[in-house]
XYZ file of C-alpha atoms in Angstrom:
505
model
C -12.405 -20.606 -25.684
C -14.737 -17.474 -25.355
C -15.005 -16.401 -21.725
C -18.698 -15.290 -21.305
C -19.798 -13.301 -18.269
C -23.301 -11.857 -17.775
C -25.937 -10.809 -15.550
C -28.653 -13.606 -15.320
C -30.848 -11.043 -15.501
C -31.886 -8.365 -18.266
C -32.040 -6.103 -15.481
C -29.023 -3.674 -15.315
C -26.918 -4.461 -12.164
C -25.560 -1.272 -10.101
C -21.998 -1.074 -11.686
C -23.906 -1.619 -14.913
C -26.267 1.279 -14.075
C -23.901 3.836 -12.798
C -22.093 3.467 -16.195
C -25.297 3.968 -18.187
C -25.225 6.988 -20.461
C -21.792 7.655 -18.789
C -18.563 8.553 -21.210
C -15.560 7.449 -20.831
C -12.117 8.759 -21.939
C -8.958 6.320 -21.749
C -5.202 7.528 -22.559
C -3.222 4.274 -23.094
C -6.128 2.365 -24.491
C -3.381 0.517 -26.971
C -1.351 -0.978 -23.776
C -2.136 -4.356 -22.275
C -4.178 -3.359 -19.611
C -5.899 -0.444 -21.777
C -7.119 -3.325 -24.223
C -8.805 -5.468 -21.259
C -10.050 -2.423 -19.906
C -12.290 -0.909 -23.421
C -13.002 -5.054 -24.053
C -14.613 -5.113 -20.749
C -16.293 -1.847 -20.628
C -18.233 -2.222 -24.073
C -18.986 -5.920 -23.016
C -20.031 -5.731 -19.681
C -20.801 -2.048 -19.557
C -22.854 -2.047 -22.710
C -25.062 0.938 -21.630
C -22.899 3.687 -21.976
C -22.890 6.315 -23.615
C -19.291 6.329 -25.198
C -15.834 5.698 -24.723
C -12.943 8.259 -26.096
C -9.686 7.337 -26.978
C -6.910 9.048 -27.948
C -3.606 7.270 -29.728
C -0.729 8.901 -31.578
C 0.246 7.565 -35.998
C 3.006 5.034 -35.279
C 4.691 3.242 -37.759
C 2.634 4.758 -40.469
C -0.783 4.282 -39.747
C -3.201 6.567 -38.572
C -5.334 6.644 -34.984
C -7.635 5.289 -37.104
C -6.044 2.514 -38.859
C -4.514 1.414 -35.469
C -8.044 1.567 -34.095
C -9.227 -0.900 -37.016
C -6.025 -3.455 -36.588
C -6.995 -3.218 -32.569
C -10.982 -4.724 -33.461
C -8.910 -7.860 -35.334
C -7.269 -8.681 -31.977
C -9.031 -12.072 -30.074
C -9.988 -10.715 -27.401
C -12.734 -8.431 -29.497
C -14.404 -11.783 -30.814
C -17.054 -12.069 -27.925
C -18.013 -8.487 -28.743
C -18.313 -9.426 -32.315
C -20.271 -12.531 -31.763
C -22.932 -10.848 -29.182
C -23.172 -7.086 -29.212
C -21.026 -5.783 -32.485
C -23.286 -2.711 -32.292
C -21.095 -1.176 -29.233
C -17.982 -1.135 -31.325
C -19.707 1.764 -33.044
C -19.126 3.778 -29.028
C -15.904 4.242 -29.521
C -14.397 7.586 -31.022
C -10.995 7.460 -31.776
C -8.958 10.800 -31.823
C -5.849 11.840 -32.553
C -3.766 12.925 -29.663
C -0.520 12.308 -27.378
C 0.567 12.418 -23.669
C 3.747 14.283 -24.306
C 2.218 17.200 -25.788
C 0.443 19.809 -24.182
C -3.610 18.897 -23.900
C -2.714 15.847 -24.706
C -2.673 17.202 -28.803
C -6.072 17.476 -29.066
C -7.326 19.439 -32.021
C -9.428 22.467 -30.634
C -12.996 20.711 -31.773
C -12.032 17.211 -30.713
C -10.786 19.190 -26.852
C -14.172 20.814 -26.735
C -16.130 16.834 -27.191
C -13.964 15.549 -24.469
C -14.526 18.504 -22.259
C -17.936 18.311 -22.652
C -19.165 14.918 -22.660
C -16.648 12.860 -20.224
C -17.598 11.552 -17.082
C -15.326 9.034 -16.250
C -11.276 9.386 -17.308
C -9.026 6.385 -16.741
C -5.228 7.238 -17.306
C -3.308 4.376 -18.217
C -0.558 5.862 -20.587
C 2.526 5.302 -19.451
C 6.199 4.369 -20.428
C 7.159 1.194 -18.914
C 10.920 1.125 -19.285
C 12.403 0.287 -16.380
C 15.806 1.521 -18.063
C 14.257 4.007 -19.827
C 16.460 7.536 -19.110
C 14.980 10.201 -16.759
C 13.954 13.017 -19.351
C 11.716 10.038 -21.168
C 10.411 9.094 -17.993
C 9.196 12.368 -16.645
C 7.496 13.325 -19.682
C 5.474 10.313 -20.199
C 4.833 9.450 -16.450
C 4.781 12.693 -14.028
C 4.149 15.292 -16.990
C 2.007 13.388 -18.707
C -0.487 12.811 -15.931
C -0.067 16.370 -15.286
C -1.391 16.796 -19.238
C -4.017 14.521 -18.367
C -5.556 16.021 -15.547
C -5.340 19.804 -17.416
C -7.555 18.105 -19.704
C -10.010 16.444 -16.776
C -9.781 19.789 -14.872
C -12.031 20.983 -17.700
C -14.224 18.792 -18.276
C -17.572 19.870 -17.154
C -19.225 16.519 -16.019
C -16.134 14.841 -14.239
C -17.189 12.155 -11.649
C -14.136 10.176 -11.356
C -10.504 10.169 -12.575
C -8.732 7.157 -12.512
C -5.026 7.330 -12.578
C -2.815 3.856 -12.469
C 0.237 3.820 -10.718
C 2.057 0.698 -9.710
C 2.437 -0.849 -6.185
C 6.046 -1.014 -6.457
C 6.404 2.961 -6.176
C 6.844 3.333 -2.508
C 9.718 0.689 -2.310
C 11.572 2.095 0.251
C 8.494 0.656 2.682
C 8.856 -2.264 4.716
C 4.779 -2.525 4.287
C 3.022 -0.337 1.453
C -0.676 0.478 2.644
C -3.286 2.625 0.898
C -2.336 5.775 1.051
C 0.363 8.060 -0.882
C 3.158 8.721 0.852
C 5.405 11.733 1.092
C 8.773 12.363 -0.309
C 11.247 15.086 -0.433
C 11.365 15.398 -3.913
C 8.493 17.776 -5.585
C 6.527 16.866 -8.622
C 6.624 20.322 -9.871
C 10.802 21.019 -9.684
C 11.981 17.819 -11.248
C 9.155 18.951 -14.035
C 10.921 21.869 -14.934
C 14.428 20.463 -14.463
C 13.422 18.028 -17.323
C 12.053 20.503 -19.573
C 15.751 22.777 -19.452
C 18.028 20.570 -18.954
C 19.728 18.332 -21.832
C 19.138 14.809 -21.665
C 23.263 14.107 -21.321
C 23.615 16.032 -18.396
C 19.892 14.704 -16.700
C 21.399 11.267 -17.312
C 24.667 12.333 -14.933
C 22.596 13.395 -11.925
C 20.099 10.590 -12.199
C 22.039 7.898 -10.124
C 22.087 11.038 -7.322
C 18.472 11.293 -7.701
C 16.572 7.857 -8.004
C 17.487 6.186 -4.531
C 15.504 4.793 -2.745
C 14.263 3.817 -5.869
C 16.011 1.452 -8.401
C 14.813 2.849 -11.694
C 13.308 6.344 -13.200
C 10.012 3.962 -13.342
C 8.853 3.764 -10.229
C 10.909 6.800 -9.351
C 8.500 8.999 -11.736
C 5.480 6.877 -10.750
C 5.664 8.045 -7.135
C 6.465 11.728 -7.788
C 2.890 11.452 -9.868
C 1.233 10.308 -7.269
C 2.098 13.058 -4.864
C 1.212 15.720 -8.368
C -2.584 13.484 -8.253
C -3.077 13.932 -4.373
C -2.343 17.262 -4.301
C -5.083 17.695 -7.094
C -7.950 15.776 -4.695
C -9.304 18.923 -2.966
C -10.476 20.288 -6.146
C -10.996 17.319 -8.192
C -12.289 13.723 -7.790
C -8.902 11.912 -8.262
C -8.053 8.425 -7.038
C -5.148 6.275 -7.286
C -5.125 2.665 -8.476
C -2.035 0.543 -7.639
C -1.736 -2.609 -9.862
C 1.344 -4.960 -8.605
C 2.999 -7.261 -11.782
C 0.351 -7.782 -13.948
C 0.043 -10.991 -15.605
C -2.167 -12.999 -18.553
C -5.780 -13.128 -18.448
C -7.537 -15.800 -15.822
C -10.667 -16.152 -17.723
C -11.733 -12.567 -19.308
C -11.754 -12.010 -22.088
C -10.059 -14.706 -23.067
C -7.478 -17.491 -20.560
C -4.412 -16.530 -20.985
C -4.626 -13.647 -22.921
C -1.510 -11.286 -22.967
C 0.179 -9.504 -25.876
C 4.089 -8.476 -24.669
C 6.998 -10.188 -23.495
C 7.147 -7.906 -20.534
C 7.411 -9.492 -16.653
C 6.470 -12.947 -16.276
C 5.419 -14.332 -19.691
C 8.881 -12.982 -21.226
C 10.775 -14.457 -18.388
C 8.314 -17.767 -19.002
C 9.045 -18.107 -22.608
C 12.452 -17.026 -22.332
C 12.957 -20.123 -19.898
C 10.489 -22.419 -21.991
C 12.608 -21.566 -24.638
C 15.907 -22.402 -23.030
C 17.242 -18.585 -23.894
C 17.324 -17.944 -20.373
C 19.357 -20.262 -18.151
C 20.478 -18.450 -14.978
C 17.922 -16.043 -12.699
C 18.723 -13.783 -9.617
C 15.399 -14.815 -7.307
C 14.814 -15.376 -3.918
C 12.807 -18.633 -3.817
C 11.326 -17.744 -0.491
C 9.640 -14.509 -1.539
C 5.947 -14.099 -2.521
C 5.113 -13.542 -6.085
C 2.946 -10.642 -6.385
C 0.888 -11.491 -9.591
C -2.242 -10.783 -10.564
C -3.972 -11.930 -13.710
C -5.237 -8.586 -15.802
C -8.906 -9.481 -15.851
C -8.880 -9.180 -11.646
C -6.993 -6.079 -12.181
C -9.034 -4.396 -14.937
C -12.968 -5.529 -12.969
C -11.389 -3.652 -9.884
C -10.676 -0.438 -12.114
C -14.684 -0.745 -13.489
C -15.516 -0.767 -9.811
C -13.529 1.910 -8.425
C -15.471 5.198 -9.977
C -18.701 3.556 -9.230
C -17.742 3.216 -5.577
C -15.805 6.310 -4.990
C -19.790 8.215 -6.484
C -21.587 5.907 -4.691
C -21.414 7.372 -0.958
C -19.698 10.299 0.781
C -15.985 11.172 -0.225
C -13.455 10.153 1.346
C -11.204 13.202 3.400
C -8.367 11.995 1.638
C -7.933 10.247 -2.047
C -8.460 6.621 -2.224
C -5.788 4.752 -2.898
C -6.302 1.252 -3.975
C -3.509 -1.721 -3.946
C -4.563 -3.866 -6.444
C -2.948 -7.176 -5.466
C -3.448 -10.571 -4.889
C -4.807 -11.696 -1.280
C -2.587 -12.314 1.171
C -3.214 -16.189 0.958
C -3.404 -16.592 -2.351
C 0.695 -16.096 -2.950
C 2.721 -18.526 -3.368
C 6.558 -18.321 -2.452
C 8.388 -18.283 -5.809
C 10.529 -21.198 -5.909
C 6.987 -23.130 -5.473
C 5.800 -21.007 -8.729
C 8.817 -22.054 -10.454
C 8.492 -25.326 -9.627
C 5.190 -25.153 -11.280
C 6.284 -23.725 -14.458
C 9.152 -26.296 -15.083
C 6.855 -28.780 -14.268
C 4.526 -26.895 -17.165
C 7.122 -26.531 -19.939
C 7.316 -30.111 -19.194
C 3.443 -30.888 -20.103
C 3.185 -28.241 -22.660
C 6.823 -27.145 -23.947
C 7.626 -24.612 -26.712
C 8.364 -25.508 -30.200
C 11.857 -25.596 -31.123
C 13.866 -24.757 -27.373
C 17.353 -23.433 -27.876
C 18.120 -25.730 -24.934
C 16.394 -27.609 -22.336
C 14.205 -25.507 -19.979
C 16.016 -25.908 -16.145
C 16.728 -22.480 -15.151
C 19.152 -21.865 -12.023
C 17.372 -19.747 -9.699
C 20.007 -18.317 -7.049
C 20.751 -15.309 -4.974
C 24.435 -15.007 -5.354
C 25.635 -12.672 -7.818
C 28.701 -13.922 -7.896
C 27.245 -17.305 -9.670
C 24.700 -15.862 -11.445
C 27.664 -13.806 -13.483
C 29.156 -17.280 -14.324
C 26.396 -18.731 -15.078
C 25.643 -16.054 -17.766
C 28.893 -16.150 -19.346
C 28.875 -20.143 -19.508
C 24.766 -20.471 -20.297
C 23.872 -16.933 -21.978
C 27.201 -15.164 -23.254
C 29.079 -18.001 -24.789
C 26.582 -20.241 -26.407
C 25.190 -16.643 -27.853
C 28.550 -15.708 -29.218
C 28.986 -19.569 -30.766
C 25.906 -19.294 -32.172
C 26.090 -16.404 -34.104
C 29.567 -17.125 -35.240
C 28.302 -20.522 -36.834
C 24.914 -18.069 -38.651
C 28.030 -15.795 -39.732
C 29.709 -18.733 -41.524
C 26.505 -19.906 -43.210
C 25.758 -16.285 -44.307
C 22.807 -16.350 -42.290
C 21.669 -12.910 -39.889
C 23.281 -13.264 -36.498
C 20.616 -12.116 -33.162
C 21.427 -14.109 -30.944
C 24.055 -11.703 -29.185
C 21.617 -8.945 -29.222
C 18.653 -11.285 -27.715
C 21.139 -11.482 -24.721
C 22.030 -8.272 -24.719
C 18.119 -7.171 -24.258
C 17.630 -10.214 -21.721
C 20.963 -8.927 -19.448
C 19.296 -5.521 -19.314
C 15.887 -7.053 -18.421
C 17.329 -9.410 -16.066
C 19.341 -6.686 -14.229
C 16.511 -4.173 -14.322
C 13.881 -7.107 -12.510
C 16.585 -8.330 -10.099
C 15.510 -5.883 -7.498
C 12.059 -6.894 -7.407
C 12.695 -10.658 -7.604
C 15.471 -10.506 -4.632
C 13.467 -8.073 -2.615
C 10.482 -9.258 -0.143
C 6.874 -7.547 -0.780
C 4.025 -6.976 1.676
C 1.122 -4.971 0.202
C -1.861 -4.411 2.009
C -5.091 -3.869 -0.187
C -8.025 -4.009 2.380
C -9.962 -1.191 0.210
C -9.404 -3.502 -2.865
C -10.720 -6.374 -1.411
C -13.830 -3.856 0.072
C -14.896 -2.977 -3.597
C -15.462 -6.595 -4.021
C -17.311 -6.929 -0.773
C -19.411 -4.477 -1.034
C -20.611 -5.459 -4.969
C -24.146 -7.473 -5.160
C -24.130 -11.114 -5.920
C -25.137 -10.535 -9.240
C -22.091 -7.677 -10.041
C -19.713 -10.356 -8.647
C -20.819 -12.613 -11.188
C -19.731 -10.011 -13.916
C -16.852 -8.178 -12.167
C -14.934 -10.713 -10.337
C -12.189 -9.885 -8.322
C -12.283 -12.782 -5.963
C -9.256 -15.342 -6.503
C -10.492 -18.003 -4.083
C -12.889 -20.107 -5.861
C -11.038 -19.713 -9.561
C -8.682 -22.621 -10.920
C -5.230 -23.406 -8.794
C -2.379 -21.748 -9.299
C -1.045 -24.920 -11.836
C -3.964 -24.646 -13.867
C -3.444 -20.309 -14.328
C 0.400 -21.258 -14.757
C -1.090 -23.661 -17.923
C -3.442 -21.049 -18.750
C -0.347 -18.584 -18.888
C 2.153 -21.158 -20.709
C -0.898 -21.705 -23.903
C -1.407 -17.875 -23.711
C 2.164 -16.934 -24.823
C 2.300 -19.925 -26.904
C -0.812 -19.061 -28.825
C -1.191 -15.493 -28.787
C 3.047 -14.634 -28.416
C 4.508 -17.067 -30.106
C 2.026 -18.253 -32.462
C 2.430 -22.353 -31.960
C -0.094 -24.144 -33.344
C -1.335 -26.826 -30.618
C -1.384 -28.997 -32.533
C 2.358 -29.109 -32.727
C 3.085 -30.046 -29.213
C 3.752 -34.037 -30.016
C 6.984 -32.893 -31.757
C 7.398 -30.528 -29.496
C 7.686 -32.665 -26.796
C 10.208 -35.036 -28.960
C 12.537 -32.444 -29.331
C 12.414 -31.700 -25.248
C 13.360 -35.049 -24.520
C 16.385 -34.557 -26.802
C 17.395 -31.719 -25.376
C 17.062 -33.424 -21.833
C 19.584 -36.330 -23.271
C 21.696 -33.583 -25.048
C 21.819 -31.319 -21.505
C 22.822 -33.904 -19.347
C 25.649 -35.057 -21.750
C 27.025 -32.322 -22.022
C 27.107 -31.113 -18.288
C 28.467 -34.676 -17.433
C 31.051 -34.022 -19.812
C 31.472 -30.329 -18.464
C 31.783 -31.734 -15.077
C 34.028 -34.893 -15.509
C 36.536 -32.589 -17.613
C 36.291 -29.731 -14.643
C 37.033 -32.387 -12.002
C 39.936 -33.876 -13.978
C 41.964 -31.059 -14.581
C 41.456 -29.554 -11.488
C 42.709 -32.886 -9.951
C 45.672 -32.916 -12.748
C 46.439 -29.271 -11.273
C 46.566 -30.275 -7.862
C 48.819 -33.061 -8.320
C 46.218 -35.573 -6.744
C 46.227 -37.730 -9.817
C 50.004 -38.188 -9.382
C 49.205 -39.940 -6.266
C 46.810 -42.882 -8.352
C-alpha cells in the first residue's frame, strides 16, 4: 500500500515554504534513515531547490550507479507515480566521510559551498563492535569533515547532525542538552590518527567506560566537537533512540537491515534465536523512522523560525512517555504475531526465553544456539552441501552480547523540545509531518506492520505463502514440545538414577 500524505490545499504550508528554493546536502543518504529522509523531502518538500548527496563506489559501481539502483527501491514508487519530475533535484557526487572535505573534487566543493542551505549529517558507522580507530574516523572525525565543509558554505541556515539518545548512558535521566565529559574531542582525534590500530585496540577497554561500546562512546565525544562549534555556526543536535520500520511513510513497515529490532524479530520468527538477555519490565524505546525522519524536516525550519537559542538545541527524538510499553508486553505481542503471520520455513518454533540471568542465558545458547548450529552443519558437511549455520551464530552471539546492555538497562529520555516542534506546527503541517503517536494504529497493529515489513521487503516471502507457512509452524509446535518432553523426562530420570531415589521404587 502507498502511504499518501498531502496538504489539502495547493497552498504551500510553512515547513513547505521555508524549504522552497532551499538546498539541501545529506552525507549518509544510502543508510536507513538517509533513504526516508531524501523520500520525504522530494515528496513532501517538493519546492526546493535541490538536494546534494554525496556516496563513495562500493562493490563496483559508481555514485552514480548506486544512485540509479537507490530510485528502484519501494519506497520511491509514490514519487514515481505523482511528481517523477523531482527525482531530477538530486545531484549525486562523489565523495566520502573519512577523507578530508569529505573527497570532494575542487568544482563539485565549490557547488556545495555555494548553494547549500540546509546540511543534514547522517553518515555514520553503526557497529556497536566496531574497533576504536574505525569508530573515530567515521563518527567524531567525520562530523568534524562535515562541518569543515558547512563552515564554508556561504548560505548555511541550519546543520543537522544525528546522534543517538543512548550516548549519555551513564545518566539516570538524559534531557536535552549535551553533556560534558572529561574526554576531549580533539585529543582522542589525534591519538587515532598516530597510533596503530593493535595498540588503540589495547587501551580501548581503559577508555570506553561509562560507555559499553566505541559507538556511543564516539557519538558523545561528537557531540561535545558540534556544541563547541554553535557560537559560530548554526549547529543542532538530533537524538534518535532505536529506530524501527516505517508506521505509515513512505510505505508500513518499510525497513531495509537486520539491525535492532527487525533482526532480533526475524531471528526469533525464524526460530534462529532461542534465548535473549531482557528485562521484561523495562520500556522499549522505539520509534518508527517516519516519526523520526518528519521531526528532522521540522527541526531547521524551527530553529530559523524565531530567535536562537543561547545554547544548541538538542532534540531527543523518542517516543512519548505513555506511549511505551514494558518489553515483556512487546514480546508478548510479537509471539502472538509470528503466530498470525509466521515466516516461511522456521528453523524451529518461535518461543524465545527472555531472562536476566546470565548464567541461564549461557546454557540456553549452548543447548538452543551452539549445538543445534554445530549438528546442523555437520549433517550439510555430509551431504556436501555449504555449512553457515555456525557462522549465523557466531554473528548473532556478537549481536546479542553487544544489545544486552541496552535491553537489561532501564531508559528515561525526556524530549519536551521534540514534542514542541510538533506543537507548535499548523494543523495543516501536522497532516504532512506527523510526529504525533497517539491517534496512529496500536502497538499490535505497528508490531504486524513490522512482522510484513521484514517479511516482504527483508526476507522476500511472498504473502501469499503464509497458508503453508502456518502448516509448517504447527509442526514445529508438535516437534518442540516432543522433544523438550523428551529432554525433560530423560533429565529427570537420570538425575533421579544418580541420586539413588529410583532405588527406593
Amino acid at each position: 500500500m502507498i502511504y499518501k500524505v498531502e496538504s489539502k490545499s495547493s497552498e504551500l504550508t510553512p515547513v513547505q515554504q521555508y524549504y522552497k528554493g532551499k538546498t539541501v546536502f545529506i552525507t549518509g543518504a544510502s543508510g536507513f534513515m538517509g533513504k526516508v529522509l531524501l523520500e520525504k523531502l522530494l515528496y513532501s518538500c517538493y519546492e526546493l531547490k535541490e538536494i546534494i548527496m554525496i556516496c563513495r563506489a562500493k562493490r563496483g559501481k559508481t555514485p552514480e550507479q548506486r544512485l540509479e539502483d537507490m530510485w528502484k527501491l519501494p519506497i520511491f514508487q509514490r514519487i514515481k507515480d505523482e511528481r517523477p519530475e523531482v527525482l531530477k533535484k538530486v545531484t549525486m557526487f562523489n565523495g566520502d566521510i573519512t577523507l578530508e572535505m569529505l573527497g570532494l573534487s575542487e568544482e563539485n566543493l565549490k557547488h556545495v559551498t555555494e548553494n547549500t542551505n540546509i546540511v543534514f549529517h547522517m553518515a555514520a558507522t553503526l557497529k556497536l563492535e566496531g574497533n576504536l580507530t574505525d569508530a573515530v574516523n567515521m563518527n567524531l572525525a567525520g562530523t568534524r569533515r562535515a562541518i569543515d565543509v558547512a563552515r564554508k558554505m556561504k548560505n548555511l541556515e541550519a546543520f543537522v547532525h544525528l546522534s543517538t539518545a543512548f550516548c549519555n548512558c551513564d545518566q539516570e535521566v538524559m534531557y536535552e542538552k549535551v553533556y560534558d565529559f572529561p574526554h576531549k574531542p580533539e585529543e582522542l582525534m589525534r591519538i587515532a590518527e598516530w597510533m596503530d590500530v593493535p595498540t588503540l585496540d589495547a587501551v580501548t577497554p581503559k577508555l570506553l567506560p561509562p560507555h559499553p561500546n566505541t559507538y556511543t562512546y564516539t557519538k558523545r565525544l561528537a557531540e561535545l566537537y558540534v556544541r563547541d562549534q554553535y557560537e559560530t555556526m548554526p549547529v543542532i543536535i538530533a537524538r534518535p533512540s532505536i529506530v524501527s520500520p516505517a508506521a505509515y511513510e513512505p510505505l508500513p513497515g518499510w525497513v531495509d537491515n537486520l539491525n535492532g529490532p527487525t533482526g532480533l524479530m526475524i531471528g526469533c520468527g525464524k526460530g534462529v534465536i532461542r534465548s535473549v538477555l531482557v528485562d521484561k519490565k523495562n520500556k522499549s524505546e522505539l520509534i518508527p523512522v517516519d516519526y523520526a525522519i518528519n521531526g528532522l524536516v521540522v527541526i531547521p525550519y524551527e530553529f530559523n523560525k524565531g530567535k536562537r537559542p543561547e545554547e544548541i538545541p538538542v532534540y531527543n527524538i523518542t517516543n512519548a512517555e505513555h506511549r511505551k510499553k514494558a518489553i515483556g508486553d512487546i514480546i508478548e505481542m510479537s509471539k502472538r504475531v509470528n503466530e498470525a503471520y509466521p515466516l516461511d520455513a522456521g528453523l524451529w518454533y518461535p518461543d524465545p526465553c527472555l531472562t536476566t540471568n546470565k548464567l541461564y542465558h549461557k546454557f540456553n545458547t549452548i543447548l538452543f544456539h551452539w549445538l543445534p548450529a554445530y549438528f546442523i552443519d555437520f549433517l550439510l558437511l555430509i551431504f556436501g552441501q555449504k555449512r553457515f549455520m555456525v557462522r549465523v551464530h557466531k554473528k548473532i552471539a556478537t549481536g546479542l552480547e553487544v544489545l544486552q546492555f541496552f535491553t537489561l538497562n532501564p531508559w528515561c529520555f525526556k524530549s519536551e523540545k521534540y514534542a514542541a516542534l510538533w506543537t507548535n506546527l499548523t494543523e495543516k503541517d501536522k497532516e504532512i509531518f506527523n510526529m504525533n503517536m497517539d491517534p496512529v494504529h496500536t502497538e499490535e497493529e505497528y508490531m504486524i506492520s513490522c512482522a510484513k515489513g521484514g517479511r516482504l521487503f527483508m526476507l522476500k516471502e511472498k504473502p501469499e505463502n503464509q497458508a503453508r507457512a502456518r502448516f509448517h509452524l504447527k509442526l514445529m509446535y508438535i516437534l518442540d514440545r516432543v522433544c523438550k518432553t523428551f529432554i525433560v523426562y530423560y533429565f529427570f530420570k537420570y538425575l533421579l538414577k544418580w541420586t539413588g531415589v529410583l532405588d527406593l521404587f
